mmCIF file of C-alpha atoms and ligand atoms in Angstrom:
data_model
loop_
_atom_site.group_PDB
_atom_site.id
_atom_site.type_symbol
_atom_site.label_atom_id
_atom_site.label_comp_id
_atom_site.label_asym_id
_atom_site.label_seq_id
_atom_site.Cartn_x
_atom_site.Cartn_y
_atom_site.Cartn_z
ATOM 1 C CA UNK A 1 56.549 -62.844 21.021
ATOM 2 C CA UNK A 2 59.039 -60.325 22.189
ATOM 3 C CA UNK A 3 62.494 -61.344 23.613
ATOM 4 C CA UNK A 4 61.316 -60.328 27.020
ATOM 5 C CA UNK A 5 58.320 -62.736 26.677
ATOM 6 C CA UNK A 6 55.846 -59.843 27.431
ATOM 7 C CA UNK A 7 54.364 -59.847 23.845
ATOM 8 C CA UNK A 8 54.717 -57.105 21.189
ATOM 9 C CA UNK A 9 54.359 -53.563 22.567
ATOM 10 C CA UNK A 10 50.809 -52.233 22.882
ATOM 11 C CA UNK A 11 49.814 -50.324 19.695
ATOM 12 C CA UNK A 12 46.414 -48.808 20.471
ATOM 13 C CA UNK A 13 45.834 -45.602 22.548
ATOM 14 C CA UNK A 14 43.523 -45.874 25.478
ATOM 15 C CA UNK A 15 40.171 -44.200 26.410
ATOM 16 C CA UNK A 16 39.284 -43.452 29.999
ATOM 17 C CA UNK A 17 35.860 -44.872 31.015
ATOM 18 C CA UNK A 18 33.569 -43.292 33.582
ATOM 19 C CA UNK A 19 34.714 -45.982 36.018
ATOM 20 C CA UNK A 20 38.309 -44.546 35.756
ATOM 21 C CA UNK A 21 39.599 -47.611 33.905
ATOM 22 C CA UNK A 22 41.571 -47.101 30.748
ATOM 23 C CA UNK A 23 40.514 -49.330 27.873
ATOM 24 C CA UNK A 24 42.519 -49.713 24.555
ATOM 25 C CA UNK A 25 40.496 -48.097 21.860
ATOM 26 C CA UNK A 26 41.155 -50.926 19.500
ATOM 27 C CA UNK A 27 40.653 -54.546 20.483
ATOM 28 C CA UNK A 28 40.191 -58.010 19.137
ATOM 29 C CA UNK A 29 36.583 -59.253 18.743
ATOM 30 C CA UNK A 30 36.043 -63.101 18.673
ATOM 31 C CA UNK A 31 32.313 -63.503 17.894
ATOM 32 C CA UNK A 32 31.889 -66.563 15.576
ATOM 33 C CA UNK A 33 35.499 -67.810 16.094
ATOM 34 C CA UNK A 34 35.477 -71.391 17.282
ATOM 35 C CA UNK A 35 37.119 -72.133 20.634
ATOM 36 C CA UNK A 36 40.362 -73.334 19.001
ATOM 37 C CA UNK A 37 40.461 -70.508 16.402
ATOM 38 C CA UNK A 38 40.020 -68.222 19.332
ATOM 39 C CA UNK A 39 42.940 -69.479 21.300
ATOM 40 C CA UNK A 40 45.309 -68.926 18.322
ATOM 41 C CA UNK A 41 43.894 -65.547 17.470
ATOM 42 C CA UNK A 42 44.287 -64.237 21.064
ATOM 43 C CA UNK A 43 47.745 -65.687 21.570
ATOM 44 C CA UNK A 44 48.821 -64.086 18.184
ATOM 45 C CA UNK A 45 47.062 -60.605 18.842
ATOM 46 C CA UNK A 46 48.599 -60.299 22.266
ATOM 47 C CA UNK A 47 51.987 -61.867 21.623
ATOM 48 C CA UNK A 48 52.779 -60.784 18.135
ATOM 49 C CA UNK A 49 50.413 -58.012 16.927
ATOM 50 C CA UNK A 50 50.422 -55.575 19.826
ATOM 51 C CA UNK A 51 46.675 -55.921 20.987
ATOM 52 C CA UNK A 52 45.973 -55.536 24.694
ATOM 53 C CA UNK A 53 42.132 -55.709 24.598
ATOM 54 C CA UNK A 54 40.120 -58.888 24.066
ATOM 55 C CA UNK A 55 36.309 -58.995 23.750
ATOM 56 C CA UNK A 56 34.450 -62.212 24.206
ATOM 57 C CA UNK A 57 31.061 -63.382 25.654
ATOM 58 C CA UNK A 58 29.656 -66.471 27.313
ATOM 59 C CA UNK A 59 27.417 -66.904 24.406
ATOM 60 C CA UNK A 60 30.279 -67.082 21.991
ATOM 61 C CA UNK A 61 31.319 -70.487 23.360
ATOM 62 C CA UNK A 62 35.002 -69.604 23.275
ATOM 63 C CA UNK A 63 36.005 -68.193 26.745
ATOM 64 C CA UNK A 64 38.047 -71.247 27.419
ATOM 65 C CA UNK A 65 39.972 -70.540 24.125
ATOM 66 C CA UNK A 66 40.422 -66.919 25.261
ATOM 67 C CA UNK A 67 41.823 -68.124 28.456
ATOM 68 C CA UNK A 68 44.324 -70.543 26.780
ATOM 69 C CA UNK A 69 45.330 -67.698 24.392
ATOM 70 C CA UNK A 70 45.984 -65.270 27.300
ATOM 71 C CA UNK A 71 48.000 -67.920 29.064
ATOM 72 C CA UNK A 72 50.211 -68.692 26.075
ATOM 73 C CA UNK A 73 50.636 -65.171 24.889
ATOM 74 C CA UNK A 74 53.291 -64.225 27.558
ATOM 75 C CA UNK A 75 51.635 -60.900 28.276
ATOM 76 C CA UNK A 76 51.009 -60.299 31.920
ATOM 77 C CA UNK A 77 47.328 -60.409 32.919
ATOM 78 C CA UNK A 78 47.346 -56.834 34.375
ATOM 79 C CA UNK A 79 48.488 -55.481 30.892
ATOM 80 C CA UNK A 80 45.333 -56.996 29.191
ATOM 81 C CA UNK A 81 41.853 -55.518 29.142
ATOM 82 C CA UNK A 82 39.466 -58.550 29.066
ATOM 83 C CA UNK A 83 35.755 -58.193 28.442
ATOM 84 C CA UNK A 84 33.060 -60.943 28.657
ATOM 85 C CA UNK A 85 29.266 -60.764 28.680
ATOM 86 C CA UNK A 86 26.319 -62.265 30.627
ATOM 87 C CA UNK A 87 23.975 -64.180 28.314
ATOM 88 C CA UNK A 88 20.287 -63.635 28.193
ATOM 89 C CA UNK A 89 19.355 -66.956 29.938
ATOM 90 C CA UNK A 90 21.477 -65.833 32.913
ATOM 91 C CA UNK A 91 19.616 -62.572 33.601
ATOM 92 C CA UNK A 92 18.362 -62.306 37.116
ATOM 93 C CA UNK A 93 20.099 -61.554 40.430
ATOM 94 C CA UNK A 94 21.413 -64.990 41.511
ATOM 95 C CA UNK A 95 21.806 -66.223 37.954
ATOM 96 C CA UNK A 96 24.107 -63.348 37.211
ATOM 97 C CA UNK A 97 26.494 -64.266 39.965
ATOM 98 C CA UNK A 98 26.519 -67.920 38.941
ATOM 99 C CA UNK A 99 27.160 -67.065 35.311
ATOM 100 C CA UNK A 100 29.941 -64.740 36.228
ATOM 101 C CA UNK A 101 31.700 -67.485 38.268
ATOM 102 C CA UNK A 102 31.432 -69.843 35.179
ATOM 103 C CA UNK A 103 32.853 -67.257 32.943
ATOM 104 C CA UNK A 104 35.887 -66.511 35.247
ATOM 105 C CA UNK A 105 36.416 -70.188 35.491
ATOM 106 C CA UNK A 106 36.345 -70.748 31.736
ATOM 107 C CA UNK A 107 38.631 -67.769 31.215
ATOM 108 C CA UNK A 108 41.064 -68.962 33.889
ATOM 109 C CA UNK A 109 41.303 -65.439 35.534
ATOM 110 C CA UNK A 110 40.203 -64.038 38.908
ATOM 111 C CA UNK A 111 38.867 -60.793 37.518
ATOM 112 C CA UNK A 112 37.586 -59.323 34.235
ATOM 113 C CA UNK A 113 38.116 -55.743 33.175
ATOM 114 C CA UNK A 114 34.668 -55.270 31.850
ATOM 115 C CA UNK A 115 31.476 -57.396 32.400
ATOM 116 C CA UNK A 116 28.546 -56.555 30.106
ATOM 117 C CA UNK A 117 24.848 -57.506 29.965
ATOM 118 C CA UNK A 118 24.711 -58.765 26.401
ATOM 119 C CA UNK A 119 21.030 -57.685 25.652
ATOM 120 C CA UNK A 120 18.500 -55.714 27.513
ATOM 121 C CA UNK A 121 15.557 -58.133 26.778
ATOM 122 C CA UNK A 122 11.898 -57.053 27.533
ATOM 123 C CA UNK A 123 11.600 -57.803 31.313
ATOM 124 C CA UNK A 124 12.594 -54.529 33.006
ATOM 125 C CA UNK A 125 12.418 -55.864 36.487
ATOM 126 C CA UNK A 126 14.828 -58.733 35.713
ATOM 127 C CA UNK A 127 17.162 -56.346 33.943
ATOM 128 C CA UNK A 128 17.311 -54.205 37.024
ATOM 129 C CA UNK A 129 18.011 -57.185 39.432
ATOM 130 C CA UNK A 130 20.685 -58.348 36.914
ATOM 131 C CA UNK A 131 22.259 -54.940 37.032
ATOM 132 C CA UNK A 132 22.256 -54.995 40.873
ATOM 133 C CA UNK A 133 24.130 -58.178 40.714
ATOM 134 C CA UNK A 134 26.748 -56.621 38.428
ATOM 135 C CA UNK A 135 26.988 -53.566 40.768
ATOM 136 C CA UNK A 136 27.947 -55.933 43.577
ATOM 137 C CA UNK A 137 30.340 -57.807 41.364
ATOM 138 C CA UNK A 138 32.117 -54.477 40.500
ATOM 139 C CA UNK A 139 32.180 -53.613 44.131
ATOM 140 C CA UNK A 140 33.891 -56.786 45.016
ATOM 141 C CA UNK A 141 36.647 -56.030 42.463
ATOM 142 C CA UNK A 142 36.121 -59.163 40.390
ATOM 143 C CA UNK A 143 34.990 -56.845 37.487
ATOM 144 C CA UNK A 144 36.899 -53.591 37.172
ATOM 145 C CA UNK A 145 34.048 -51.939 35.241
ATOM 146 C CA UNK A 146 30.531 -52.966 34.216
ATOM 147 C CA UNK A 147 28.354 -52.108 31.298
ATOM 148 C CA UNK A 148 25.768 -53.056 28.798
ATOM 149 C CA UNK A 149 25.198 -53.985 25.104
ATOM 150 C CA UNK A 150 22.645 -53.310 22.674
ATOM 151 C CA UNK A 151 20.863 -50.625 24.743
ATOM 152 C CA UNK A 152 18.634 -48.230 22.940
ATOM 153 C CA UNK A 153 18.413 -44.656 24.551
ATOM 154 C CA UNK A 154 15.340 -45.733 26.482
ATOM 155 C CA UNK A 155 17.215 -48.631 28.148
ATOM 156 C CA UNK A 156 20.088 -46.426 29.040
ATOM 157 C CA UNK A 157 17.797 -43.839 30.652
ATOM 158 C CA UNK A 158 16.021 -46.521 32.556
ATOM 159 C CA UNK A 159 19.322 -47.870 34.160
ATOM 160 C CA UNK A 160 20.582 -44.269 34.618
ATOM 161 C CA UNK A 161 17.344 -43.539 36.645
ATOM 162 C CA UNK A 162 17.048 -46.803 38.602
ATOM 163 C CA UNK A 163 20.586 -48.178 38.966
ATOM 164 C CA UNK A 164 23.339 -46.843 41.340
ATOM 165 C CA UNK A 165 26.159 -47.140 38.900
ATOM 166 C CA UNK A 166 26.141 -45.881 35.362
ATOM 167 C CA UNK A 167 27.250 -48.502 32.690
ATOM 168 C CA UNK A 168 30.857 -47.641 31.637
ATOM 169 C CA UNK A 169 30.185 -48.813 28.105
ATOM 170 C CA UNK A 170 27.204 -49.442 25.759
ATOM 171 C CA UNK A 171 28.371 -51.841 23.101
ATOM 172 C CA UNK A 172 26.127 -51.776 19.991
ATOM 173 C CA UNK A 173 26.064 -52.896 16.362
ATOM 174 C CA UNK A 174 27.646 -49.866 14.607
ATOM 175 C CA UNK A 175 29.300 -49.333 11.268
ATOM 176 C CA UNK A 176 28.820 -46.826 8.415
ATOM 177 C CA UNK A 177 25.478 -48.451 7.382
ATOM 178 C CA UNK A 178 24.187 -48.104 10.997
ATOM 179 C CA UNK A 179 26.047 -45.158 12.609
ATOM 180 C CA UNK A 180 23.702 -45.025 15.549
ATOM 181 C CA UNK A 181 23.605 -41.275 16.086
ATOM 182 C CA UNK A 182 20.779 -41.363 18.597
ATOM 183 C CA UNK A 183 22.495 -43.951 20.734
ATOM 184 C CA UNK A 184 25.804 -42.016 20.626
ATOM 185 C CA UNK A 185 24.203 -38.853 21.569
ATOM 186 C CA UNK A 186 22.292 -40.393 24.521
ATOM 187 C CA UNK A 187 25.400 -42.145 25.748
ATOM 188 C CA UNK A 188 27.530 -38.977 25.340
ATOM 189 C CA UNK A 189 24.941 -37.096 27.463
ATOM 190 C CA UNK A 190 25.328 -39.623 30.208
ATOM 191 C CA UNK A 191 29.126 -40.125 30.035
ATOM 192 C CA UNK A 192 28.762 -43.689 28.675
ATOM 193 C CA UNK A 193 31.377 -44.804 26.120
ATOM 194 C CA UNK A 194 30.082 -46.372 22.943
ATOM 195 C CA UNK A 195 31.818 -49.511 21.522
ATOM 196 C CA UNK A 196 31.046 -50.812 18.003
ATOM 197 C CA UNK A 197 30.217 -54.405 17.257
ATOM 198 C CA UNK A 198 30.379 -55.772 13.749
ATOM 199 C CA UNK A 199 32.480 -52.681 12.983
ATOM 200 C CA UNK A 200 33.438 -54.021 9.631
ATOM 201 C CA UNK A 201 29.971 -54.712 8.688
ATOM 202 C CA UNK A 202 29.824 -58.294 10.052
ATOM 203 C CA UNK A 203 30.154 -61.831 8.737
ATOM 204 C CA UNK A 204 27.890 -63.538 6.278
ATOM 205 C CA UNK A 205 26.460 -65.578 9.214
ATOM 206 C CA UNK A 206 24.088 -63.235 10.872
ATOM 207 C CA UNK A 207 23.483 -65.669 13.752
ATOM 208 C CA UNK A 208 20.195 -66.197 15.660
ATOM 209 C CA UNK A 209 18.757 -68.199 12.791
ATOM 210 C CA UNK A 210 18.380 -65.167 10.573
ATOM 211 C CA UNK A 211 19.124 -65.297 6.916
ATOM 212 C CA UNK A 212 22.742 -64.679 5.913
ATOM 213 C CA UNK A 213 23.641 -61.151 5.115
ATOM 214 C CA UNK A 214 26.897 -60.922 3.093
ATOM 215 C CA UNK A 215 29.283 -58.133 4.169
ATOM 216 C CA UNK A 216 28.752 -55.214 1.913
ATOM 217 C CA UNK A 217 31.130 -52.653 3.520
ATOM 218 C CA UNK A 218 34.433 -54.549 2.884
ATOM 219 C CA UNK A 219 33.627 -54.497 -0.852
ATOM 220 C CA UNK A 220 31.990 -50.969 -1.059
ATOM 221 C CA UNK A 221 33.357 -49.043 -3.943
ATOM 222 C CA UNK A 222 33.476 -45.742 -2.007
ATOM 223 C CA UNK A 223 35.423 -47.414 0.958
ATOM 224 C CA UNK A 224 37.700 -49.052 -1.742
ATOM 225 C CA UNK A 225 38.416 -45.747 -3.347
ATOM 226 C CA UNK A 226 39.337 -44.137 0.028
ATOM 227 C CA UNK A 227 41.454 -47.180 0.796
ATOM 228 C CA UNK A 228 43.279 -46.696 -2.520
ATOM 229 C CA UNK A 229 43.971 -43.022 -1.869
ATOM 230 C CA UNK A 230 45.644 -43.850 1.435
ATOM 231 C CA UNK A 231 47.346 -47.166 0.273
ATOM 232 C CA UNK A 232 45.475 -48.973 2.996
ATOM 233 C CA UNK A 233 42.748 -51.746 2.912
ATOM 234 C CA UNK A 234 39.006 -51.307 3.273
ATOM 235 C CA UNK A 235 39.153 -52.821 6.755
ATOM 236 C CA UNK A 236 41.796 -50.331 7.745
ATOM 237 C CA UNK A 237 39.671 -47.461 6.507
ATOM 238 C CA UNK A 238 36.672 -48.684 8.374
ATOM 239 C CA UNK A 239 38.543 -49.107 11.617
ATOM 240 C CA UNK A 240 39.946 -45.564 11.208
ATOM 241 C CA UNK A 241 36.387 -44.226 10.758
ATOM 242 C CA UNK A 242 35.502 -45.786 14.201
ATOM 243 C CA UNK A 243 38.646 -44.385 15.904
ATOM 244 C CA UNK A 244 38.267 -40.885 14.542
ATOM 245 C CA UNK A 245 34.614 -40.899 15.628
ATOM 246 C CA UNK A 246 35.743 -41.477 19.155
ATOM 247 C CA UNK A 247 34.412 -45.047 19.213
ATOM 248 C CA UNK A 248 35.888 -48.086 20.871
ATOM 249 C CA UNK A 249 36.224 -50.852 18.153
ATOM 250 C CA UNK A 250 36.713 -54.565 18.168
ATOM 251 C CA UNK A 251 37.098 -55.919 14.667
ATOM 252 C CA UNK A 252 36.884 -59.839 14.519
ATOM 253 C CA UNK A 253 39.386 -61.957 12.692
ATOM 254 C CA UNK A 254 40.596 -65.403 13.070
ATOM 255 C CA UNK A 255 43.483 -64.868 10.505
ATOM 256 C CA UNK A 256 46.978 -63.648 11.796
ATOM 257 C CA UNK A 257 47.529 -61.439 8.735
ATOM 258 C CA UNK A 258 44.216 -59.699 9.062
ATOM 259 C CA UNK A 259 44.614 -59.350 12.898
ATOM 260 C CA UNK A 260 48.014 -57.639 12.251
ATOM 261 C CA UNK A 261 46.627 -55.534 9.403
ATOM 262 C CA UNK A 262 43.631 -54.358 11.580
ATOM 263 C CA UNK A 263 45.826 -52.741 14.209
ATOM 264 C CA UNK A 264 48.257 -51.317 11.518
ATOM 265 C CA UNK A 265 46.129 -48.181 11.501
ATOM 266 C CA UNK A 266 47.996 -45.695 13.470
ATOM 267 C CA UNK A 267 49.989 -44.224 10.663
ATOM 268 C CA UNK A 268 47.326 -42.499 8.598
ATOM 269 C CA UNK A 269 44.262 -40.126 9.063
ATOM 270 C CA UNK A 270 41.048 -40.045 7.145
ATOM 271 C CA UNK A 271 40.343 -36.516 5.778
ATOM 272 C CA UNK A 272 37.071 -34.629 6.419
ATOM 273 C CA UNK A 273 36.295 -35.418 2.781
ATOM 274 C CA UNK A 274 36.772 -39.169 3.476
ATOM 275 C CA UNK A 275 34.605 -39.063 6.634
ATOM 276 C CA UNK A 276 31.843 -37.159 4.835
ATOM 277 C CA UNK A 277 31.898 -39.792 2.018
ATOM 278 C CA UNK A 278 31.612 -42.543 4.453
ATOM 279 C CA UNK A 279 28.837 -40.632 6.172
ATOM 280 C CA UNK A 280 26.686 -41.068 3.069
ATOM 281 C CA UNK A 281 26.594 -44.845 3.531
ATOM 282 C CA UNK A 282 24.159 -44.507 6.381
ATOM 283 C CA UNK A 283 21.022 -46.575 5.239
ATOM 284 C CA UNK A 284 20.012 -48.145 8.542
ATOM 285 C CA UNK A 285 20.927 -51.663 7.444
ATOM 286 C CA UNK A 286 21.619 -53.963 10.368
ATOM 287 C CA UNK A 287 23.580 -57.285 10.573
ATOM 288 C CA UNK A 288 21.785 -58.239 13.789
ATOM 289 C CA UNK A 289 18.366 -57.947 15.451
ATOM 290 C CA UNK A 290 16.858 -54.777 16.717
ATOM 291 C CA UNK A 291 17.235 -54.666 20.511
ATOM 292 C CA UNK A 292 13.524 -53.980 20.992
ATOM 293 C CA UNK A 293 12.682 -57.187 19.136
ATOM 294 C CA UNK A 294 15.433 -59.443 20.673
ATOM 295 C CA UNK A 295 14.099 -61.725 23.494
ATOM 296 C CA UNK A 296 15.977 -64.957 22.623
ATOM 297 C CA UNK A 297 16.979 -67.024 25.588
ATOM 298 C CA UNK A 298 14.974 -64.884 28.023
ATOM 299 C CA UNK A 299 14.348 -66.770 31.212
ATOM 300 C CA UNK A 300 10.667 -67.867 31.666
HETATM 301 P P1 LIG B 401 37.865 -63.638 9.169
HETATM 302 O O1 LIG B 401 37.757 -63.893 10.634
HETATM 303 O O2 LIG B 401 37.689 -64.808 8.393
HETATM 304 O O3 LIG B 401 39.028 -62.823 8.937
HETATM 305 P P2 LIG B 401 33.155 -57.721 12.058
HETATM 306 O O4 LIG B 401 34.325 -57.409 12.978
HETATM 307 O O5 LIG B 401 32.453 -56.622 11.429
HETATM 308 O O6 LIG B 401 32.159 -58.678 12.612
HETATM 309 O O7 LIG B 401 33.706 -58.407 10.750
HETATM 310 C C1 LIG B 401 34.338 -59.477 10.787
HETATM 311 C C2 LIG B 401 34.378 -60.056 9.365
HETATM 312 O O8 LIG B 401 35.379 -59.429 8.524
HETATM 313 C C3 LIG B 401 34.751 -61.468 9.397
HETATM 314 O O9 LIG B 401 34.103 -62.252 8.461
HETATM 315 C C4 LIG B 401 36.293 -61.499 9.242
HETATM 316 O O10 LIG B 401 36.644 -62.673 8.730
HETATM 317 C C5 LIG B 401 36.431 -60.387 8.217
HETATM 318 N N1 LIG B 401 37.638 -59.506 8.309
HETATM 319 C C6 LIG B 401 38.255 -59.120 9.509
HETATM 320 N N2 LIG B 401 39.392 -58.443 9.215
HETATM 321 C C7 LIG B 401 39.480 -58.372 7.827
HETATM 322 C C8 LIG B 401 40.413 -57.696 7.036
HETATM 323 N N3 LIG B 401 41.445 -57.089 7.356
HETATM 324 N N4 LIG B 401 40.161 -57.897 5.647
HETATM 325 C C9 LIG B 401 39.097 -58.585 5.071
HETATM 326 N N5 LIG B 401 38.222 -59.215 6.007
HETATM 327 C C10 LIG B 401 38.385 -59.113 7.273
#
């Protein structure tokens, strides 16, 4: 922590969302970190490593750990961009308000910077009622921006047609194996920013009872060769690929040395040749489920 007690200075540039809010382009993800790991990771990321953006979700089971990490970091609340997400079982108008209150309580804050619908699910009417609740939450000032996750272009077009407020962000699985060109193009057309989850290719635990899928990007020979040319690590190369593609990126690590390494990416640029080589890794391989097939936890 700095001598002033305000944490290390912010290292990431910001991106302005369609809500007018500025989000640090690089943040810390905490999916699959335990509650106590999360507390340490968040306190370190904010206090020592220069992060100002933390991304959690009700479903991660670590919002309380995020809250404790925020509190011990010494960084003022207003300097932090904090995101959480509404889980599938909480979709619905009243359920969304109730779930939001529970999240604020666990996080120990009176507002979040961004509140996201975690998955679209199959029930369009319920999705729209959920979005109406989020529109009221953002109007009340208790979320500064609202958005969605895992939306295919058809989901985005549905909300753009039927909602009153456009999502500020669509957070989707995105990495060189799954660069999501169609989603990026649909989002760009609407003015919705795209945020990458599992940006390093994910963990071996795919979650949701799926078979494990070992990370293949962090050991990919092409990524390793580019990393060698720049004197950087494969993770740093992957993070720069997201940044140079204009994506908002939230690599997860529970280890201080990796948390620090993952934000030490503002002193080099990938060349056009590097970017083209990484572009050849697109094989459509996913870590998670396809959003059109994901209905886990949907209310009856
Ligand atoms: P860990 O938390 O043990 O550090 P993603 O963000 O794509 O979901 O990927 C996160 C995975 O990559 C986690 O398994 C995380 O493990 C690992 N990871 C994060 N940063 C690095 C890094 N700099 N070097 C190697 N592995 C990393």
